[in-house]
């Protein structure tokens, strides 16, 4: 609705320009907002106030001219001027009916594909392979996946990139430890079954033995030099670690596959070239033996430009070097129009710096959009970064198991007689959905508190609440003894609650567009939560089974059916499965 109204206003502005009422060079950003109070209509704009000065008119006067020049449209029944010059629009219920009918008749719920699909590279999850994935990687994986699915649904061409940390000095330590185990005749695979334990044991050896540490450092050099033995060990290690990751993705319903992995090591051969190219462009400066790019855009406390280190004194490359190489690859080979990075907010400065260097070096086209999509830290209920009871970093797999066990207790308490097998399979879905939804429903830029009690509650903006709302619609059809495919007749919007629900249903399109543009899945969560709430009020106020006549009953069932499909589609964009009962 917003979009349609925006278009009408654009046409109006064009016509006012033609008449010389507003200057031709005015390029107002036309903003249409939903009103808080229905007495002020459904939508409002401050356009007249924005343009008043340029037009040399008072805002209310200009508002009237805008209204007089608004093209005829079935969208609106009434327009008012309010306060200092706001324009309020009252929507036409007949238009709503039409939109609902279109959505009902369409597989995609009336949501059209974008006219100009972009190639969008999304860098997400991207754990370091030396260790097991932990709760910090949860956010990137879940949020990145939801935005990816949404953009894909819009018709863009998505390329997922799992930029795993599979290179660097820790690998020397791990390889040295693998060698030691092999020398003792131990099985490597079974030792790697618990990466966390393996990493700690290797670290302990590294810290306690100078010989071991020297061997580890030596192995890094050999690995980088392409030594076959080292490379074989390294591949073996990564293989195990990547299959751990894949298990977690599959279990979480994150759409990443093995073929999406393109880790840091993939850019090794290009790093020397990155340095050479930056040098050729005159961007490199030596600082204490290291090769750096100094950027005026970023200054320290003393007001001196901050360096981005590209190559260390010993010739080694850094995280930033790899990211520069990756950007070039994403531009040249993948042909990206947009590159999105779902990475911890604490890496904000890193990304702003490498983006700036990449632009100066023309590694990306000026039109290509590079976007860091930061997220905050996962906190425990004690207000500190989330840890397990034993104080170690929480392993993702254990958290998921705990969520599923807790969901089992919850589902069982509601359905004491349900068969064990059904309880388990429902609990598995609810458990995963709860963990994901709790994360997705918060504004990603803030820290968020991990609380099993909160995420598994049936009250509030939670997965159990939404999944339950979805199953409720299914039971409506069961009670009515009608299959959705058999519904006939026109949608009739008489009751206030019917109009409210319908008004929300037709906003789905706009919400998806916002998530796609801004990378904020919580907007979709809020929408689904509000939708479920409006459905509840509608269901209480507008009896379906005791409707006045058959036409009204059919119409109400249609609204229920579209609600269910919208919930299902919305949750699926978030990467969350629905249940037919729970
Ligand atoms: N491996 C990094 C980490 O765990 C995240 C990588 C993010 N992506 C990137 N292109 N830098 O912190």
XYZ file of C-alpha atoms and ligand atoms in Angstrom:
594
model
C 0.000 0.000 0.000
C 2.814 2.288 0.941
C 4.532 1.637 -2.343
C 1.414 2.330 -4.380
C 0.808 5.546 -2.526
C 4.433 6.555 -2.950
C 4.049 6.084 -6.683
C 0.952 8.256 -6.741
C 2.817 10.966 -4.892
C 5.735 10.756 -7.304
C 3.328 11.366 -10.162
C 1.864 14.285 -8.248
C 5.280 15.851 -7.701
C 6.048 15.494 -11.410
C 2.839 17.242 -12.328
C 3.447 20.064 -9.806
C 6.872 20.558 -11.346
C 5.340 20.783 -14.798
C 2.987 23.471 -13.585
C 5.908 25.358 -12.078
C 4.462 25.098 -8.591
C 7.584 23.428 -7.278
C 11.045 23.931 -8.781
C 12.213 21.329 -11.295
C 15.386 20.608 -9.370
C 13.596 19.594 -6.165
C 14.155 15.863 -5.507
C 12.133 15.171 -2.387
C 12.465 11.807 -0.682
C 8.840 10.869 -0.533
C 8.073 9.309 2.779
C 4.829 7.604 3.616
C 4.228 6.370 7.143
C 1.585 4.373 8.836
C -0.487 6.444 11.246
C -0.570 5.465 14.913
C -4.153 6.582 15.345
C -6.811 5.400 12.904
C -8.648 8.712 13.288
C -5.835 10.153 11.174
C -6.420 7.684 8.405
C -4.155 4.768 7.505
C -1.155 6.444 5.939
C 0.352 9.917 6.159
C 3.071 11.966 4.500
C 4.994 15.107 5.429
C 5.689 15.885 1.774
C 4.009 19.300 1.828
C 6.091 20.383 4.789
C 9.266 19.249 3.109
C 8.544 21.104 -0.130
C 6.887 24.225 1.251
C 10.016 26.321 1.378
C 11.169 25.392 -2.137
C 7.684 26.157 -3.451
C 7.467 29.445 -1.527
C 4.109 28.466 -0.085
C 2.837 27.702 3.351
C 2.675 23.935 4.001
C -1.089 23.659 4.311
C -1.556 25.563 1.086
C 0.874 23.252 -0.697
C -0.805 20.221 0.890
C -4.060 21.280 -0.754
C -2.325 21.608 -4.130
C -0.857 18.141 -3.728
C -4.286 16.725 -2.957
C -5.809 18.531 -5.954
C -3.179 17.018 -8.234
C -3.229 13.487 -6.873
C -4.105 11.081 -9.720
C -7.397 9.226 -9.438
C -6.925 5.901 -7.679
C -9.101 3.231 -6.150
C -6.571 2.963 -3.324
C -7.888 5.925 -1.370
C -11.341 6.960 -0.212
C -10.545 10.166 1.619
C -7.660 12.600 2.095
C -7.281 15.137 4.929
C -4.872 17.871 5.847
C -3.822 17.785 9.486
C -1.811 19.977 11.826
C 0.964 22.027 10.238
C 0.521 20.327 6.851
C 0.483 16.536 7.158
C -1.584 14.762 4.542
C -3.593 11.805 5.843
C -4.919 9.086 3.568
C -7.858 6.783 4.254
C -7.631 3.508 2.384
C -10.449 2.011 0.440
C -11.661 -1.372 1.777
C -12.553 -2.442 -1.781
C -8.904 -2.054 -2.707
C -7.946 -4.211 0.270
C -10.385 -6.884 -0.856
C -8.811 -6.894 -4.270
C -5.302 -7.276 -2.815
C -6.406 -10.129 -0.582
C -7.941 -11.902 -3.554
C -4.757 -11.497 -5.555
C -2.659 -12.886 -2.695
C -4.991 -15.838 -2.179
C -4.858 -16.783 -5.828
C -1.074 -16.620 -6.034
C 1.550 -19.156 -4.958
C 3.816 -16.252 -3.983
C 1.047 -14.543 -2.030
C 1.002 -11.680 -4.486
C 4.647 -10.806 -3.928
C 6.222 -10.035 -7.243
C 9.838 -10.726 -8.123
C 12.128 -7.715 -8.409
C 12.326 -6.204 -11.868
C 16.110 -5.874 -11.881
C 17.640 -8.852 -10.063
C 21.074 -8.232 -8.577
C 23.952 -10.594 -7.930
C 24.370 -10.527 -4.166
C 27.283 -12.181 -2.383
C 26.639 -12.942 1.266
C 29.556 -13.678 3.564
C 28.154 -15.406 6.621
C 28.816 -17.988 9.297
C 32.561 -18.014 8.450
C 33.860 -19.733 11.615
C 37.498 -20.456 12.316
C 38.073 -24.121 11.601
C 40.708 -24.590 14.271
C 37.954 -24.694 16.869
C 34.453 -25.973 17.159
C 31.663 -23.547 16.266
C 30.367 -21.729 19.299
C 27.463 -19.510 20.152
C 29.084 -16.457 18.519
C 28.762 -18.133 15.142
C 25.117 -18.748 15.736
C 24.178 -15.151 15.041
C 26.055 -14.828 11.796
C 24.715 -18.151 10.499
C 21.111 -17.561 11.461
C 20.771 -13.889 10.593
C 22.795 -14.198 7.400
C 20.705 -17.135 6.289
C 17.390 -15.373 6.900
C 18.434 -12.342 4.869
C 19.821 -14.570 2.122
C 16.561 -16.491 1.860
C 14.576 -13.269 1.749
C 16.677 -11.770 -1.029
C 16.473 -15.026 -2.940
C 12.694 -15.031 -2.621
C 12.666 -11.554 -4.130
C 14.311 -13.025 -7.201
C 17.908 -11.896 -6.739
C 20.827 -14.128 -7.598
C 22.444 -15.096 -4.303
C 25.968 -16.417 -3.862
C 26.708 -17.707 -0.385
C 30.297 -17.479 0.777
C 31.424 -19.222 3.920
C 34.722 -17.399 4.467
C 36.061 -19.895 7.028
C 39.309 -19.254 8.889
C 41.337 -22.174 7.599
C 44.764 -20.556 7.605
C 47.113 -18.939 10.071
C 49.513 -19.736 12.851
C 47.153 -21.879 14.943
C 47.348 -24.482 12.228
C 51.028 -25.069 12.932
C 50.156 -25.962 16.489
C 47.357 -28.283 15.417
C 49.457 -30.040 12.796
C 52.310 -30.522 15.263
C 49.868 -32.144 17.645
C 48.466 -34.384 14.914
C 51.993 -35.540 14.166
C 52.620 -36.294 17.802
C 49.503 -38.396 18.057
C 50.374 -40.245 14.884
C 53.835 -40.990 16.226
C 52.159 -42.551 19.268
C 50.104 -44.680 16.881
C 46.837 -42.968 17.797
C 43.858 -42.600 15.480
C 43.559 -38.996 14.307
C 39.891 -39.065 13.407
C 38.655 -40.210 16.778
C 40.822 -37.601 18.471
C 39.334 -34.910 16.300
C 35.812 -35.998 17.214
C 35.909 -33.374 19.933
C 37.668 -30.408 18.377
C 37.443 -28.344 21.519
C 39.359 -30.921 23.533
C 41.818 -31.398 20.696
C 42.488 -27.680 20.439
C 43.040 -27.334 24.160
C 45.429 -30.280 24.268
C 47.430 -28.861 21.372
C 47.526 -25.447 23.007
C 48.752 -26.987 26.242
C 51.605 -28.756 24.441
C 52.433 -25.504 22.667
C 52.582 -23.582 25.932
C 54.562 -26.189 27.900
C 57.154 -27.325 25.365
C 59.584 -25.052 23.557
C 60.432 -27.901 21.156
C 56.821 -28.395 20.308
C 56.334 -24.663 19.746
C 59.358 -24.522 17.470
C 58.046 -27.512 15.505
C 54.660 -25.804 15.215
C 56.178 -22.614 13.834
C 58.242 -24.604 11.420
C 55.177 -26.475 10.194
C 53.406 -23.218 9.363
C 56.298 -22.240 7.148
C 56.283 -25.657 5.472
C 52.529 -25.504 5.020
C 52.787 -22.109 3.373
C 55.620 -23.369 1.237
C 53.332 -26.060 -0.140
C 54.933 -29.062 1.566
C 52.920 -32.160 0.643
C 53.012 -33.865 4.046
C 51.845 -30.717 5.809
C 49.158 -30.068 3.297
C 47.808 -33.557 3.698
C 47.549 -33.176 7.466
C 45.999 -29.761 7.047
C 43.376 -31.071 4.609
C 42.568 -33.911 6.945
C 42.062 -31.512 9.810
C 39.844 -29.179 7.792
C 37.812 -32.072 6.489
C 36.830 -33.098 10.005
C 36.195 -29.546 11.136
C 34.080 -28.718 8.091
C 31.963 -31.795 8.566
C 31.269 -30.637 12.137
C 30.114 -27.320 10.721
C 27.953 -28.990 8.131
C 26.275 -31.121 10.793
C 25.416 -27.964 12.673
C 24.036 -26.223 9.574
C 21.891 -29.225 8.725
C 20.608 -29.472 12.226
C 19.886 -25.747 12.401
C 18.280 -25.604 8.985
C 20.893 -23.143 7.726
C 21.045 -23.376 3.952
C 24.862 -23.375 3.656
C 26.417 -26.284 1.786
C 29.946 -27.555 1.428
C 30.180 -25.929 -1.980
C 29.636 -22.514 -0.362
C 32.890 -22.803 1.559
C 35.583 -20.573 0.217
C 37.961 -20.059 3.084
C 40.861 -17.727 3.677
C 43.294 -20.240 2.186
C 41.571 -19.950 -1.197
C 43.125 -16.500 -1.579
C 46.711 -17.436 -0.683
C 48.005 -17.298 -4.210
C 46.594 -13.842 -4.780
C 48.025 -12.114 -1.693
C 51.401 -11.201 -3.184
C 49.542 -9.713 -6.135
C 47.325 -7.638 -3.844
C 50.443 -6.145 -2.264
C 52.058 -5.547 -5.648
C 48.948 -3.840 -6.997
C 48.560 -1.576 -3.983
C 52.210 -0.689 -4.338
C 51.872 0.101 -8.011
C 48.975 2.421 -7.235
C 51.218 4.250 -4.779
C 49.010 3.342 -1.847
C 51.641 1.475 0.190
C 53.853 3.025 2.812
C 56.507 1.386 4.962
C 56.000 1.668 8.694
C 58.494 -0.061 10.993
C 59.200 -2.559 8.256
C 55.563 -3.378 7.590
C 53.669 -2.510 4.403
C 50.699 -0.335 5.274
C 48.007 1.792 3.700
C 47.403 4.984 5.662
C 43.885 6.304 5.427
C 43.018 9.904 6.232
C 39.461 8.768 6.843
C 40.455 6.961 10.046
C 42.436 8.739 12.717
C 43.666 7.794 16.169
C 43.170 9.878 19.292
C 46.120 12.047 18.398
C 44.570 12.804 15.024
C 47.096 10.768 13.051
C 45.901 8.571 10.183
C 45.532 4.911 11.143
C 47.471 2.305 9.178
C 45.908 -0.789 7.674
C 48.676 -3.372 7.787
C 48.810 -5.319 4.539
C 52.047 -7.234 5.015
C 54.025 -7.787 8.183
C 57.728 -7.155 8.559
C 58.446 -10.903 8.237
C 56.521 -11.026 4.940
C 53.408 -12.587 6.492
C 49.955 -11.488 5.351
C 47.019 -10.538 7.507
C 43.266 -10.906 7.835
C 42.867 -7.586 5.967
C 44.999 -8.770 3.039
C 42.805 -11.811 2.579
C 39.671 -9.694 2.753
C 41.022 -7.432 0.018
C 41.738 -10.428 -2.182
C 38.272 -11.789 -1.431
C 36.647 -8.504 -2.415
C 38.412 -8.497 -5.717
C 37.343 -12.075 -6.383
C 33.759 -11.292 -5.495
C 33.808 -8.386 -7.910
C 35.740 -9.823 -10.822
C 34.782 -13.466 -10.759
C 31.429 -13.499 -8.996
C 30.308 -10.191 -10.489
C 28.695 -8.919 -7.339
C 26.396 -5.895 -7.293
C 26.170 -6.077 -3.512
C 28.380 -7.821 -0.956
C 26.960 -8.322 2.523
C 29.100 -9.276 5.519
C 27.321 -10.708 8.537
C 30.108 -10.322 11.050
C 30.398 -9.311 14.711
C 30.111 -5.564 15.338
C 33.546 -5.619 16.933
C 35.003 -5.993 13.449
C 33.354 -2.761 12.314
C 36.540 -0.757 11.951
C 38.247 -3.578 10.070
C 35.500 -3.598 7.450
C 35.301 0.160 7.082
C 39.050 0.175 6.526
C 39.246 -2.631 3.999
C 36.223 -1.244 2.147
C 37.987 2.095 1.875
C 41.227 0.523 0.655
C 39.351 -1.620 -1.880
C 37.624 1.478 -3.274
C 40.824 3.483 -3.517
C 42.473 0.576 -5.317
C 39.470 0.071 -7.611
C 39.189 -3.551 -6.546
C 35.445 -3.043 -6.701
C 33.317 -0.981 -9.055
C 32.078 2.334 -7.668
C 28.506 1.080 -8.065
C 29.098 -2.092 -6.060
C 27.701 -1.853 -2.583
C 29.848 -3.223 0.271
C 27.831 -3.582 3.458
C 28.948 -4.724 6.857
C 25.847 -6.041 8.631
C 27.084 -5.998 12.212
C 25.564 -7.838 15.136
C 26.048 -7.596 18.888
C 27.300 -10.089 21.435
C 25.298 -12.977 22.888
C 25.048 -12.335 26.608
C 24.229 -14.685 29.458
C 21.510 -13.992 31.990
C 24.232 -12.641 34.281
C 24.821 -9.799 31.831
C 28.254 -11.086 30.777
C 29.168 -12.691 27.451
C 27.451 -16.042 27.293
C 29.307 -19.020 28.811
C 28.249 -22.468 29.944
C 27.944 -23.360 33.587
C 31.470 -24.736 33.579
C 32.625 -21.342 32.357
C 33.821 -22.434 28.929
C 32.598 -20.979 25.674
C 29.278 -22.629 24.956
C 29.360 -25.187 22.181
C 26.606 -24.774 19.684
C 25.728 -28.453 19.470
C 25.208 -28.698 23.249
C 23.011 -25.636 23.294
C 20.786 -27.036 20.594
C 20.440 -30.314 22.432
C 19.483 -28.507 25.600
C 16.903 -26.411 23.735
C 15.379 -29.555 22.240
C 15.239 -31.280 25.621
C 13.561 -28.316 27.198
C 11.110 -28.086 24.307
C 10.296 -31.745 24.898
C 9.273 -31.029 28.497
C 7.195 -28.103 27.313
C 5.355 -29.994 24.587
C 4.818 -32.946 26.878
C 3.282 -30.768 29.569
C 0.731 -29.550 27.012
C 0.090 -33.001 25.527
C 0.572 -35.616 28.256
C -0.955 -38.356 26.108
C 0.978 -37.801 22.933
C 3.042 -40.695 21.612
C 6.715 -40.516 22.530
C 7.889 -40.425 18.926
C 5.584 -37.528 18.041
C 6.641 -35.612 21.129
C 10.262 -35.958 20.126
C 9.833 -34.860 16.556
C 7.682 -31.868 17.537
C 10.135 -30.922 20.298
C 13.052 -31.041 17.880
C 11.383 -28.507 15.608
C 10.257 -26.282 18.485
C 13.696 -26.364 20.105
C 15.575 -25.283 17.000
C 12.898 -22.754 16.049
C 13.096 -21.193 19.517
C 16.845 -20.705 19.415
C 16.709 -19.224 15.942
C 13.706 -17.027 16.495
C 15.039 -15.604 19.764
C 18.067 -14.376 17.879
C 16.262 -13.200 14.758
C 13.579 -11.287 16.624
C 16.036 -8.899 18.294
C 17.489 -5.946 16.452
C 20.785 -7.516 15.427
C 22.878 -4.464 16.224
C 22.251 -4.794 19.956
C 23.686 -7.407 22.271
C 21.119 -9.987 23.126
C 20.505 -12.100 26.162
C 20.390 -15.832 25.673
C 17.629 -17.214 27.859
C 16.081 -20.645 27.419
C 13.110 -19.659 29.574
C 12.343 -16.637 27.473
C 12.801 -18.275 24.074
C 10.658 -21.279 25.024
C 7.755 -19.282 26.369
C 4.321 -19.463 24.755
C 3.807 -15.819 25.575
C 5.271 -12.857 23.753
C 7.203 -12.617 20.530
C 8.566 -16.176 20.531
C 8.730 -19.176 18.225
C 6.339 -21.296 20.323
C 3.761 -18.503 20.168
C 3.975 -18.211 16.384
C 4.131 -21.936 15.716
C 1.107 -22.352 17.917
C -0.757 -19.564 16.121
C -0.103 -21.399 12.874
C -1.475 -24.711 14.148
C -4.552 -22.903 15.415
C -5.560 -21.950 11.901
C -5.221 -25.546 10.827
C -7.591 -26.585 13.585
C -10.104 -23.958 12.461
C -10.379 -25.752 9.136
C -10.637 -29.077 10.853
C -13.521 -27.835 12.973
C -15.226 -26.246 9.998
C -14.833 -29.481 8.048
C -13.734 -27.558 4.972
C -10.524 -27.878 2.996
C -8.888 -24.571 2.036
C -8.992 -25.509 -1.642
C -12.786 -25.664 -1.486
C -13.284 -22.075 -0.384
C -15.403 -20.000 -2.714
C -16.908 -16.564 -2.966
C -15.670 -13.053 -2.314
C -13.802 -11.757 0.665
C -16.092 -9.417 2.608
C -14.559 -6.888 4.968
C -17.198 -5.488 7.324
C -16.032 -5.965 10.863
C -13.272 -3.713 12.156
C -11.176 -6.761 13.089
C -11.518 -8.154 9.582
C -10.288 -4.883 8.130
C -7.376 -4.731 10.571
C -6.285 -8.273 9.758
C -6.608 -7.697 6.019
C -4.660 -4.443 6.295
C -1.818 -6.304 7.993
C -1.865 -9.172 5.501
C -1.304 -6.855 2.552
C 1.758 -5.343 4.244
C 3.774 -8.541 3.834
C 5.300 -7.293 0.609
C 6.629 -4.101 2.180
C 8.120 -5.946 5.129
C 9.991 -8.333 2.869
C 11.338 -5.383 0.909
C 12.629 -3.759 4.107
C 14.337 -6.926 5.313
C 15.970 -7.310 1.911
C 17.167 -3.730 1.811
C 18.333 -3.309 5.408
C 19.240 -6.840 6.431
C 17.076 -6.721 9.557
C 15.131 -9.972 10.029
C 13.570 -8.660 13.248
C 11.299 -6.515 11.077
C 9.787 -9.676 9.664
C 9.535 -11.229 13.143
C 7.703 -8.167 14.453
C 5.374 -8.312 11.509
C 4.535 -11.992 12.004
C 4.001 -11.407 15.696
C 1.595 -8.545 15.006
C -0.148 -10.603 12.365
C -0.651 -13.484 14.797
C -1.993 -11.020 17.356
C -4.467 -9.500 14.914
C -5.563 -12.967 13.900
C -6.275 -13.770 17.528
C -8.417 -10.665 17.961
C -10.207 -11.365 14.702
C -10.848 -14.958 15.701
C -12.303 -13.937 19.030
C -14.470 -11.151 17.637
C -15.593 -12.737 14.385
C -16.960 -16.208 14.845
C -16.222 -18.399 11.889
C -18.379 -21.362 12.702
C -21.282 -19.195 13.795
C -20.975 -16.692 10.967
C -24.182 -14.971 9.844
C -24.315 -16.786 6.567
C -22.291 -19.061 4.350
C -20.717 -16.162 2.416
C -19.369 -14.610 5.603
C -18.105 -17.949 6.821
C -16.256 -18.573 3.580
C -14.806 -15.090 3.637
C -13.542 -15.478 7.191
C -12.022 -18.816 6.384
C -10.245 -17.174 3.483
C -8.719 -14.612 5.815
C -7.656 -17.425 8.129
C -6.151 -19.322 5.244
C -4.158 -16.354 4.010
C -2.957 -15.733 7.567
C -1.683 -19.300 7.814
C 0.085 -19.121 4.480
C 1.652 -15.780 5.348
C 2.900 -17.126 8.676
C 4.317 -20.196 6.976
C 5.983 -18.228 4.207
C 7.349 -15.667 6.642
C 8.771 -18.291 8.964
C 10.265 -20.129 6.037
C 12.093 -16.944 4.970
C 13.484 -16.879 8.489
C 14.597 -20.487 8.022
C 12.021 -21.830 10.470
C 9.831 -24.886 9.865
C 6.172 -24.923 10.824
C 4.226 -27.778 12.439
C 0.713 -28.904 11.623
C 0.098 -29.617 15.303
C 1.918 -29.153 18.560
N 36.517 -16.013 10.689
C 36.159 -14.736 11.202
C 35.791 -14.853 12.681
O 35.400 -15.921 13.141
C 34.982 -14.114 10.471
C 35.192 -13.899 9.010
C 34.195 -12.941 8.452
N 34.327 -12.709 7.040
C 35.294 -11.979 6.475
N 35.303 -11.851 5.172
N 36.209 -11.369 7.178
O 35.898 -13.858 13.373
